[in-house]
N, CA, C and O atoms as a MOPAC input file, in Angstrom:
PM7 MOZYME 1SCF
protein

 N     -5.66800 1    -3.33900 1    -5.47700 1
 C     -6.99100 1    -2.81100 1    -5.72200 1
 C     -7.84000 1    -3.03600 1    -4.48300 1
 O     -7.76800 1    -4.10200 1    -3.87100 1
 N     -8.61900 1    -2.08000 1    -4.11400 1
 C     -9.49600 1    -2.18000 1    -2.96300 1
 C    -10.92900 1    -2.05100 1    -3.44700 1
 O    -11.27200 1    -1.10000 1    -4.14900 1
 N    -11.75800 1    -3.00200 1    -3.07400 1
 C    -13.16300 1    -2.98000 1    -3.47600 1
 C    -14.03600 1    -2.92300 1    -2.24100 1
 O    -13.71600 1    -3.52200 1    -1.21400 1
 N    -15.14400 1    -2.19800 1    -2.34200 1
 C    -16.09500 1    -2.10000 1    -1.24800 1
 C    -17.48400 1    -2.32500 1    -1.81200 1
 O    -17.85500 1    -1.76100 1    -2.84100 1
 N    -18.23800 1    -3.15300 1    -1.12500 1
 C    -19.59900 1    -3.43200 1    -1.56800 1
 C    -20.51100 1    -2.24200 1    -1.29900 1
 O    -20.33500 1    -1.51700 1    -0.32100 1
 N    -21.47700 1    -2.05600 1    -2.17100 1
 C    -22.51700 1    -1.06600 1    -1.97400 1
 C    -23.27600 1    -1.43400 1    -0.69000 1
 O    -23.45400 1    -2.61900 1    -0.41000 1
 N    -23.72500 1    -0.44300 1     0.09500 1
 C    -24.43900 1    -0.74400 1     1.34300 1
 C    -25.62900 1    -1.69400 1     1.17800 1
 O    -25.92500 1    -2.47000 1     2.08700 1
 N    -26.31500 1    -1.64300 1     0.02900 1
 C    -27.46300 1    -2.54800 1    -0.14800 1
 C    -27.00700 1    -4.00000 1    -0.13800 1
 O    -27.73500 1    -4.87300 1     0.33700 1
 N    -25.80100 1    -4.27300 1    -0.66100 1
 C    -25.28400 1    -5.63300 1    -0.66000 1
 C    -24.79900 1    -6.02600 1     0.73200 1
 O    -24.92400 1    -7.18300 1     1.13400 1
 N    -24.24300 1    -5.05900 1     1.46800 1
 C    -23.83100 1    -5.34300 1     2.84100 1
 C    -25.04000 1    -5.76600 1     3.67800 1
 O    -24.95900 1    -6.69800 1     4.47800 1
 N    -26.15900 1    -5.07000 1     3.48200 1
 C    -27.39400 1    -5.42900 1     4.20600 1
 C    -27.86100 1    -6.82700 1     3.81500 1
 O    -28.29100 1    -7.60600 1     4.66600 1
 N    -27.77500 1    -7.14000 1     2.53100 1
 C    -28.17600 1    -8.45300 1     2.04700 1
 C    -27.34000 1    -9.53700 1     2.73900 1
 O    -27.87700 1   -10.56500 1     3.15200 1
 N    -26.04700 1    -9.31000 1     2.86300 1
 C    -25.16100 1   -10.27600 1     3.51100 1
 C    -25.50200 1   -10.42700 1     4.99000 1
 O    -25.46500 1   -11.53300 1     5.53000 1
 N    -25.83300 1    -9.31400 1     5.64500 1
 C    -26.20800 1    -9.36200 1     7.06500 1
 C    -27.45700 1   -10.20700 1     7.27600 1
 O    -27.62000 1   -10.84100 1     8.31900 1
 N    -28.33900 1   -10.21300 1     6.27900 1
 C    -29.58300 1   -11.00000 1     6.38100 1
 C    -29.37500 1   -12.44600 1     5.93400 1
 O    -30.32900 1   -13.22100 1     5.86200 1
 N    -28.11300 1   -12.81000 1     5.63100 1
 C    -27.82000 1   -14.18300 1     5.24100 1
 C    -27.84900 1   -14.42800 1     3.74900 1
 O    -27.68600 1   -15.56500 1     3.30700 1
 N    -28.05400 1   -13.38300 1     2.96400 1
 C    -28.07000 1   -13.54000 1     1.51800 1
 C    -26.66800 1   -13.67400 1     0.95600 1
 O    -25.67100 1   -13.55700 1     1.66800 1
 N    -26.62400 1   -13.91900 1    -0.32300 1
 C    -25.34100 1   -14.02500 1    -1.01400 1
 C    -25.29200 1   -13.00400 1    -2.13900 1
 O    -26.30900 1   -12.67800 1    -2.75100 1
 N    -24.10800 1   -12.51500 1    -2.39400 1
 C    -23.89300 1   -11.56500 1    -3.47100 1
 C    -23.06900 1   -12.27300 1    -4.53700 1
 O    -21.94400 1   -12.70700 1    -4.28500 1
 N    -23.64500 1   -12.38400 1    -5.73200 1
 C    -22.90600 1   -12.99800 1    -6.82300 1
 C    -22.01800 1   -11.94200 1    -7.45100 1
 O    -22.49000 1   -10.92600 1    -7.96300 1
 N    -20.72400 1   -12.20400 1    -7.40200 1
 C    -19.77300 1   -11.27800 1    -8.01200 1
 C    -19.45900 1   -11.76100 1    -9.41600 1
 O    -19.04100 1   -12.90100 1    -9.62000 1
 N    -19.66700 1   -10.88200 1   -10.37200 1
 C    -19.43300 1   -11.22400 1   -11.76900 1
 C    -18.22600 1   -10.46700 1   -12.29200 1
 O    -18.17800 1    -9.24200 1   -12.18100 1
 N    -17.26100 1   -11.15700 1   -12.85400 1
 C    -16.10900 1   -10.44600 1   -13.41300 1
 C    -16.54900 1    -9.53600 1   -14.54800 1
 O    -17.37600 1    -9.91200 1   -15.37900 1
 N    -15.99800 1    -8.36000 1   -14.57000 1
 C    -16.27700 1    -7.40500 1   -15.63600 1
 C    -15.19300 1    -7.57100 1   -16.69500 1
 O    -14.11900 1    -6.97700 1   -16.59700 1
 N    -15.48400 1    -8.37800 1   -17.69900 1
 C    -14.47600 1    -8.75300 1   -18.69400 1
 C    -13.80400 1    -7.54400 1   -19.34200 1
 O    -12.59800 1    -7.56600 1   -19.58500 1
 N    -14.57700 1    -6.48500 1   -19.62500 1
 C    -13.99400 1    -5.30000 1   -20.26300 1
 C    -12.94900 1    -4.65100 1   -19.36000 1
 O    -11.89400 1    -4.23000 1   -19.83400 1
 N    -13.24000 1    -4.56700 1   -18.04700 1
 C    -12.28000 1    -3.97600 1   -17.11500 1
 C    -11.05800 1    -4.86800 1   -16.95700 1
 O     -9.93600 1    -4.37100 1   -16.85800 1
 N    -11.26200 1    -6.16100 1   -16.93300 1
 C    -10.14300 1    -7.09400 1   -16.79700 1
 C     -9.21900 1    -6.97500 1   -18.00700 1
 O     -7.99700 1    -6.99900 1   -17.85900 1
 N     -9.79000 1    -6.84700 1   -19.19000 1
 C     -8.97500 1    -6.70100 1   -20.39700 1
 C     -8.16700 1    -5.40900 1   -20.38100 1
 O     -7.08000 1    -5.35300 1   -20.95700 1
 N     -8.68500 1    -4.37100 1   -19.72900 1
 C     -8.00200 1    -3.08100 1   -19.68600 1
 C     -6.93300 1    -3.02800 1   -18.60100 1
 O     -6.06300 1    -2.15800 1   -18.64200 1
 N     -6.97900 1    -3.94600 1   -17.62300 1
 C     -6.00400 1    -3.94000 1   -16.52500 1
 C     -4.62400 1    -4.28000 1   -17.06500 1
 O     -4.48200 1    -5.05100 1   -18.01300 1
 N     -3.60800 1    -3.68700 1   -16.44100 1
 C     -2.24600 1    -3.90800 1   -16.90500 1
 C     -1.30000 1    -3.82200 1   -15.71900 1
 O     -1.44600 1    -2.95800 1   -14.85500 1
 N     -0.33400 1    -4.72000 1   -15.68600 1
 C      0.73900 1    -4.64500 1   -14.70200 1
 C      1.77900 1    -3.68800 1   -15.24700 1
 O      2.12700 1    -3.74400 1   -16.42700 1
 N      2.27800 1    -2.80400 1   -14.38500 1
 C      3.35400 1    -1.92300 1   -14.81000 1
 C      4.49800 1    -2.04300 1   -13.80400 1
 O      4.29200 1    -2.41600 1   -12.64900 1
 N      5.69100 1    -1.72500 1   -14.25900 1
 C      6.84400 1    -1.73700 1   -13.37400 1
 C      6.65600 1    -0.71900 1   -12.25800 1
 O      6.07100 1     0.34500 1   -12.46600 1
 N      7.15600 1    -1.05400 1   -11.07400 1
 C      7.03200 1    -0.13600 1    -9.94200 1
 C      7.68200 1     1.20700 1   -10.24300 1
 O      7.16600 1     2.25500 1    -9.85500 1
 N      8.81800 1     1.17000 1   -10.93900 1
 C      9.51000 1     2.41300 1   -11.26200 1
 C      8.65500 1     3.29600 1   -12.16500 1
 O      8.60100 1     4.51100 1   -11.97600 1
 N      7.98800 1     2.69100 1   -13.14600 1
 C      7.10600 1     3.45800 1   -14.03500 1
 C      5.93100 1     4.03800 1   -13.25200 1
 O      5.52500 1     5.17700 1   -13.48300 1
 N      5.39000 1     3.25300 1   -12.33000 1
 C      4.28800 1     3.74100 1   -11.49200 1
 C      4.74700 1     4.93600 1   -10.66700 1
 O      4.06700 1     5.96100 1   -10.61600 1
 N      5.90200 1     4.80300 1   -10.02000 1
 C      6.39300 1     5.85300 1    -9.12800 1
 C      6.78700 1     7.11800 1    -9.88700 1
 O      6.78500 1     8.20500 1    -9.31000 1
 N      7.12400 1     6.99400 1   -11.17400 1
 C      7.56300 1     8.15400 1   -11.96200 1
 C      6.41100 1     8.95000 1   -12.56300 1
 O      6.65600 1     9.95900 1   -13.22400 1
 N      5.17000 1     8.53500 1   -12.35800 1
 C      4.04300 1     9.28200 1   -12.92400 1
 C      4.04500 1    10.70500 1   -12.36900 1
 O      4.35000 1    10.91500 1   -11.19500 1
 N      3.70600 1    11.68100 1   -13.21200 1
 C      3.80400 1    13.09000 1   -12.82100 1
 C      2.96100 1    13.41200 1   -11.59200 1
 O      3.37500 1    14.23500 1   -10.77600 1
 N      1.80200 1    12.79700 1   -11.43200 1
 C      0.95600 1    13.05800 1   -10.26600 1
 C      1.70100 1    12.74200 1    -8.97500 1
 O      1.61700 1    13.49700 1    -8.00700 1
 N      2.42700 1    11.63300 1    -8.95900 1
 C      3.13400 1    11.21200 1    -7.74500 1
 C      4.40200 1    12.02600 1    -7.52000 1
 O      4.76400 1    12.29600 1    -6.37500 1
 N      5.08100 1    12.42300 1    -8.59500 1
 C      6.33300 1    13.17600 1    -8.46100 1
 C      6.12000 1    14.52400 1    -7.78400 1
 O      7.03600 1    15.03900 1    -7.14200 1
 N      4.94000 1    15.09900 1    -7.91400 1
 C      4.65100 1    16.40600 1    -7.33100 1
 C      4.16400 1    16.30700 1    -5.89000 1
 O      3.90400 1    17.33300 1    -5.26100 1
 N      4.03800 1    15.11000 1    -5.36000 1
 C      3.47200 1    14.92000 1    -4.03000 1
 C      4.53400 1    14.42300 1    -3.04400 1
 O      5.04600 1    13.31500 1    -3.20000 1
 N      4.87000 1    15.23400 1    -2.02700 1
 C      5.81900 1    14.75600 1    -1.01500 1
 C      5.36200 1    13.44800 1    -0.35900 1
 O      6.18200 1    12.57200 1    -0.08400 1
 N      4.06700 1    13.31800 1    -0.11000 1
 C      3.53800 1    12.10400 1     0.50700 1
 C      3.76800 1    10.88600 1    -0.38000 1
 O      4.28800 1     9.87100 1     0.08300 1
 N      3.38900 1    10.97800 1    -1.63700 1
 C      3.51900 1     9.83100 1    -2.53300 1
 C      4.96600 1     9.57600 1    -2.93500 1
 O      5.33500 1     8.43400 1    -3.20600 1
 N      5.79200 1    10.61900 1    -2.97800 1
 C      7.21900 1    10.40000 1    -3.22600 1
 C      7.80400 1     9.55300 1    -2.10100 1
 O      8.57800 1     8.62900 1    -2.35300 1
 N      7.43900 1     9.86300 1    -0.87100 1
 C      7.91600 1     9.09300 1     0.27900 1
 C      7.39000 1     7.66000 1     0.22700 1
 O      8.14300 1     6.70700 1     0.42600 1
 N      6.09100 1     7.51700 1    -0.04100 1
 C      5.47700 1     6.18800 1    -0.07400 1
 C      6.05600 1     5.34700 1    -1.20500 1
 O      6.39200 1     4.18100 1    -0.99900 1
 N      6.17400 1     5.92100 1    -2.38700 1
 C      6.71400 1     5.16700 1    -3.51300 1
 C      8.19200 1     4.84400 1    -3.30300 1
 O      8.65300 1     3.77100 1    -3.69200 1
 N      8.93700 1     5.76900 1    -2.68800 1
 C     10.33300 1     5.49100 1    -2.38600 1
 C     10.47700 1     4.33100 1    -1.41100 1
 O     11.34300 1     3.47300 1    -1.58000 1
 N      9.62100 1     4.30600 1    -0.38300 1
 C      9.64900 1     3.19500 1     0.58100 1
 C      9.29100 1     1.88700 1    -0.10800 1
 O      9.88100 1     0.84900 1     0.19100 1
 N      8.32900 1     1.92700 1    -1.02800 1
 C      7.92000 1     0.73200 1    -1.76400 1
 C      9.08500 1     0.20400 1    -2.60200 1
 O      9.35500 1    -0.99700 1    -2.60800 1
 N      9.76400 1     1.09300 1    -3.30200 1
 C     10.87800 1     0.67700 1    -4.14700 1
 C     12.04100 1     0.13800 1    -3.31900 1
 O     12.67200 1    -0.84700 1    -3.70400 1
 N     12.32700 1     0.77600 1    -2.18700 1
 C     13.40500 1     0.29600 1    -1.32100 1
 C     13.07000 1    -1.06400 1    -0.73300 1
 O     13.91700 1    -1.95600 1    -0.69500 1
 N     11.82900 1    -1.22300 1    -0.27200 1
 C     11.42500 1    -2.50700 1     0.31300 1
 C     11.48600 1    -3.61500 1    -0.72500 1
 O     11.92500 1    -4.72600 1    -0.42900 1
 N     11.04700 1    -3.31400 1    -1.93400 1
 C     11.07600 1    -4.33500 1    -2.98800 1
 C     12.51700 1    -4.68900 1    -3.34600 1
 O     12.81800 1    -5.84300 1    -3.65200 1
 N     13.39400 1    -3.71000 1    -3.30800 1
 C     14.79300 1    -3.95700 1    -3.62800 1
 C     15.50800 1    -4.77800 1    -2.57500 1
 O     16.41400 1    -5.54900 1    -2.89100 1
 N     15.10300 1    -4.61600 1    -1.31700 1
 C     15.74400 1    -5.34000 1    -0.22300 1
 C     15.03000 1    -6.62700 1     0.11800 1
 O     15.59300 1    -7.49500 1     0.78600 1
 N     13.80000 1    -6.76000 1    -0.33100 1
 C     12.99300 1    -7.90200 1     0.06500 1
 C     12.34800 1    -7.58800 1     1.40000 1
 O     12.80600 1    -6.70900 1     2.12900 1
 N     11.30900 1    -8.29400 1     1.71000 1
 C     10.58800 1    -8.07400 1     2.96200 1
 C     10.64400 1    -9.35600 1     3.76900 1
 O     10.26000 1   -10.41700 1     3.27800 1
 N     11.11400 1    -9.26800 1     4.98800 1
 C     11.17900 1   -10.43100 1     5.86800 1
 C      9.98800 1   -10.39100 1     6.80900 1
 O      9.64300 1    -9.33800 1     7.34600 1
 N      9.37600 1   -11.51800 1     7.00000 1
 C      8.25800 1   -11.63100 1     7.92100 1
 C      8.70800 1   -12.43000 1     9.12000 1
 O      9.21100 1   -13.54300 1     8.96900 1
 N      8.53600 1   -11.88400 1    10.30400 1
 C      8.97100 1   -12.55200 1    11.52200 1
 C      7.77100 1   -13.16500 1    12.22300 1
 O      6.66800 1   -12.61800 1    12.18700 1
 N      7.99900 1   -14.30100 1    12.85800 1
 C      6.94800 1   -14.90700 1    13.66200 1
 C      6.99100 1   -14.30600 1    15.05800 1
 O      7.94100 1   -13.60200 1    15.40200 1
 N      5.98100 1   -14.57300 1    15.85800 1
 C      5.91700 1   -14.04300 1    17.21200 1
 C      7.05900 1   -14.56900 1    18.07100 1
 O      7.41200 1   -13.93900 1    19.06700 1
 N      7.64300 1   -15.70800 1    17.71200 1
 C      8.71300 1   -16.30800 1    18.49300 1
 C     10.09100 1   -15.78400 1    18.13300 1
 O     11.05300 1   -16.05100 1    18.85400 1
 N     10.21800 1   -15.03400 1    17.01900 1
 C     11.52600 1   -14.55100 1    16.58400 1
 C     12.05600 1   -13.48800 1    17.53700 1
 O     11.29300 1   -12.71700 1    18.11800 1
 N     13.36900 1   -13.46400 1    17.68300 1
 C     14.03900 1   -12.45200 1    18.49300 1
 C     14.29000 1   -11.22600 1    17.63400 1
 O     14.66500 1   -11.35400 1    16.46800 1
 N     14.08900 1   -10.03800 1    18.19300 1
 C     14.37000 1    -8.81200 1    17.45300 1
 C     15.77100 1    -8.29600 1    17.73300 1
 O     16.27500 1    -7.45000 1    16.99400 1
 N     16.40300 1    -8.78500 1    18.77800 1
 C     17.73100 1    -8.30500 1    19.13300 1
 C     18.72500 1    -9.45300 1    19.13900 1
 O     18.37300 1   -10.59400 1    19.43700 1
 N     19.95100 1    -9.14200 1    18.81100 1
 C     21.02900 1   -10.10800 1    18.93500 1
 C     21.39100 1   -10.27600 1    20.39300 1
 O     20.95600 1    -9.49600 1    21.24000 1
 N     22.17700 1   -11.27900 1    20.68800 1
 C     22.59400 1   -11.51700 1    22.05300 1
 C     23.44100 1   -10.38100 1    22.60400 1
 O     23.52000 1   -10.21500 1    23.82100 1
 N     24.08700 1    -9.58100 1    21.72600 1
 C     24.91400 1    -8.47600 1    22.20100 1
 C     24.10700 1    -7.20800 1    22.45800 1
 O     24.66900 1    -6.17400 1    22.81800 1
 N     22.77600 1    -7.28900 1    22.27100 1
 C     21.90500 1    -6.15500 1    22.55700 1
 C     21.72800 1    -5.19200 1    21.39800 1
 O     20.92300 1    -4.26500 1    21.48600 1
 N     22.47000 1    -5.39500 1    20.30600 1
 C     22.32800 1    -4.52200 1    19.13800 1
 C     21.12700 1    -4.96400 1    18.31500 1
 O     20.73200 1    -6.12900 1    18.33800 1
 N     20.55500 1    -4.01100 1    17.59000 1
 C     19.41800 1    -4.34100 1    16.72800 1
 C     19.84200 1    -5.30600 1    15.64100 1
 O     20.91500 1    -5.15700 1    15.05500 1
 N     19.01900 1    -6.28000 1    15.37400 1
 C     19.22900 1    -7.21800 1    14.27600 1
 C     18.94100 1    -6.50300 1    12.97000 1
 O     18.05500 1    -5.64900 1    12.91500 1
 N     19.67900 1    -6.84000 1    11.91000 1
 C     19.46100 1    -6.20900 1    10.60900 1
 C     18.05200 1    -6.42600 1    10.09700 1
 O     17.56600 1    -5.61200 1     9.31200 1
 N     17.37700 1    -7.48300 1    10.50400 1
 C     16.04400 1    -7.77500 1    10.01500 1
 C     14.95700 1    -7.02100 1    10.78700 1
 O     13.81100 1    -6.99100 1    10.33900 1
 N     15.28300 1    -6.41000 1    11.93300 1
 C     14.25400 1    -5.72400 1    12.70900 1
 C     14.08600 1    -4.30700 1    12.17800 1
 O     15.06400 1    -3.65600 1    11.80800 1
 N     12.87800 1    -3.84400 1    12.14400 1
 C     12.58000 1    -2.51300 1    11.63100 1
 C     11.58700 1    -1.83700 1    12.55700 1
 O     10.59200 1    -2.43500 1    12.96600 1
 N     11.86600 1    -0.59000 1    12.87900 1
 C     10.89700 1     0.22700 1    13.57600 1
 C     10.20000 1     1.09600 1    12.54900 1
 O     10.58800 1     1.11600 1    11.38100 1
 N      9.18900 1     1.80400 1    12.96800 1
 C      8.47300 1     2.68600 1    12.06300 1
 C      8.57900 1     4.11800 1    12.55800 1
 O      8.64000 1     4.37000 1    13.76200 1
 N      8.60000 1     5.04200 1    11.62500 1
 C      8.53400 1     6.45900 1    11.94800 1
 C      7.36200 1     7.05800 1    11.19000 1
 O      7.06000 1     6.66200 1    10.06400 1
 N      6.70700 1     8.02300 1    11.82800 1
 C      5.57200 1     8.70800 1    11.19900 1
 C      6.08000 1     9.96200 1    10.51600 1
 O      6.85500 1    10.72400 1    11.09400 1
 N      5.64200 1    10.17400 1     9.28800 1
 C      5.97000 1    11.39000 1     8.55200 1
 C      4.67000 1    12.01200 1     8.07500 1
 O      3.92900 1    11.39800 1     7.30700 1
 N      4.38900 1    13.23600 1     8.52900 1
 C      3.20400 1    13.96000 1     8.10800 1
 C      3.61700 1    14.87300 1     6.96400 1
 O      4.32300 1    15.86000 1     7.17000 1
 N      3.17000 1    14.53700 1     5.75400 1
 C      3.64700 1    15.20900 1     4.54800 1
 C      2.50300 1    15.81100 1     3.74300 1
 O      1.37700 1    15.31500 1     3.79400 1
 N      2.79000 1    16.88400 1     2.99600 1
 C      1.77200 1    17.44300 1     2.09900 1
 C      1.42300 1    16.42900 1     1.01500 1
 O      2.29500 1    15.72800 1     0.50100 1
 N      0.14100 1    16.35900 1     0.67500 1
 C     -0.29600 1    15.46000 1    -0.38200 1
 C      0.25400 1    15.92300 1    -1.71800 1
 O      0.66700 1    15.10100 1    -2.53600 1
 N      0.26400 1    17.21200 1    -1.94700 1
 C      0.93600 1    17.76000 1    -3.13100 1
 C      0.03300 1    18.07000 1    -4.29400 1
 O      0.03700 1    19.19800 1    -4.78500 1
 N     -0.74800 1    17.10300 1    -4.75600 1
 C     -1.59200 1    17.37900 1    -5.92700 1
 C     -2.95100 1    17.94800 1    -5.52500 1
 O     -3.77800 1    18.25800 1    -6.38200 1
 N     -3.17400 1    18.08300 1    -4.22800 1
 C     -4.35700 1    18.75800 1    -3.69800 1
 C     -4.00300 1    19.26000 1    -2.30400 1
 O     -3.02000 1    18.79300 1    -1.72900 1
 N     -4.76300 1    20.18900 1    -1.74300 1
 C     -4.45000 1    20.70000 1    -0.41400 1
 C     -4.54100 1    19.59800 1     0.65200 1
 O     -5.27500 1    18.62200 1     0.49300 1
 N     -3.80000 1    19.77200 1     1.71300 1
 C     -3.89100 1    18.86600 1     2.85400 1
 C     -2.62300 1    18.07200 1     3.07300 1
 O     -1.70000 1    18.08400 1     2.25900 1
 N     -2.61100 1    17.38100 1     4.20300 1
 C     -1.48400 1    16.53400 1     4.58100 1
 C     -2.02000 1    15.16100 1     4.95400 1
 O     -3.20600 1    14.98900 1     5.23400 1
 N     -1.12300 1    14.19800 1     4.95100 1
 C     -1.47000 1    12.85800 1     5.38900 1
 C     -0.23500 1    12.25500 1     6.04400 1
 O      0.88900 1    12.66400 1     5.75300 1
 N     -0.44000 1    11.29400 1     6.91600 1
 C      0.67500 1    10.66800 1     7.62500 1
 C      0.95100 1     9.31200 1     7.02600 1
 O      0.03500 1     8.53000 1     6.77100 1
 N      2.23300 1     9.03700 1     6.80300 1
 C      2.66700 1     7.74400 1     6.32400 1
 C      3.63200 1     7.19800 1     7.37300 1
 O      4.44500 1     7.93700 1     7.92700 1
 N      3.53400 1     5.91200 1     7.63500 1
 C      4.43600 1     5.24400 1     8.56300 1
 C      5.38900 1     4.38800 1     7.72200 1
 O      4.95500 1     3.48900 1     7.00200 1
 N      6.67600 1     4.67300 1     7.82100 1
 C      7.66800 1     3.98400 1     7.02900 1
 C      8.72300 1     3.37900 1     7.94700 1
 O      8.91300 1     3.81600 1     9.08200 1
 N      9.38900 1     2.38500 1     7.43800 1
 C     10.44500 1     1.73200 1     8.19600 1
 C     11.54900 1     2.74300 1     8.50000 1
 O     11.92600 1     3.54700 1     7.64700 1
 N     12.04700 1     2.68900 1     9.70100 1
 C     13.14000 1     3.58900 1    10.07200 1
 C     14.45800 1     3.12700 1     9.48600 1
 O     15.44300 1     3.86300 1     9.53300 1
 N     14.50000 1     1.90200 1     8.92300 1
 C     15.75300 1     1.36300 1     8.38700 1
 C     15.77600 1     1.27200 1     6.87300 1
 O     16.78700 1     0.85800 1     6.30600 1
 N     14.70200 1     1.64300 1     6.20300 1
 C     14.72100 1     1.58300 1     4.72800 1
 C     15.40700 1     2.79600 1     4.17200 1
 O     15.52600 1     2.93400 1     2.95500 1

């Protein structure tokens, strides 16, 4: 979930004020965790090349696990071949599908 403060609150924060965030109990009660597969199978996403790609990458990454490398980690083996844990990214400019337009998604080249 992504939340953004109303500009009036952003101004308040810039002036050193504080914004009291109050949980909305009704919205919290309505929230639900769903399986990734159920999320990806929703009809809105199935009709969208962009979201099909994004959801497919999400499912593949979750199935393989995600490795996080530190700045000191080597990306290549001593023989010069790519390590199985290293991933490059490729850009795919795809139709959104459920509305006009395209968007670019960057996905692992190895997923």
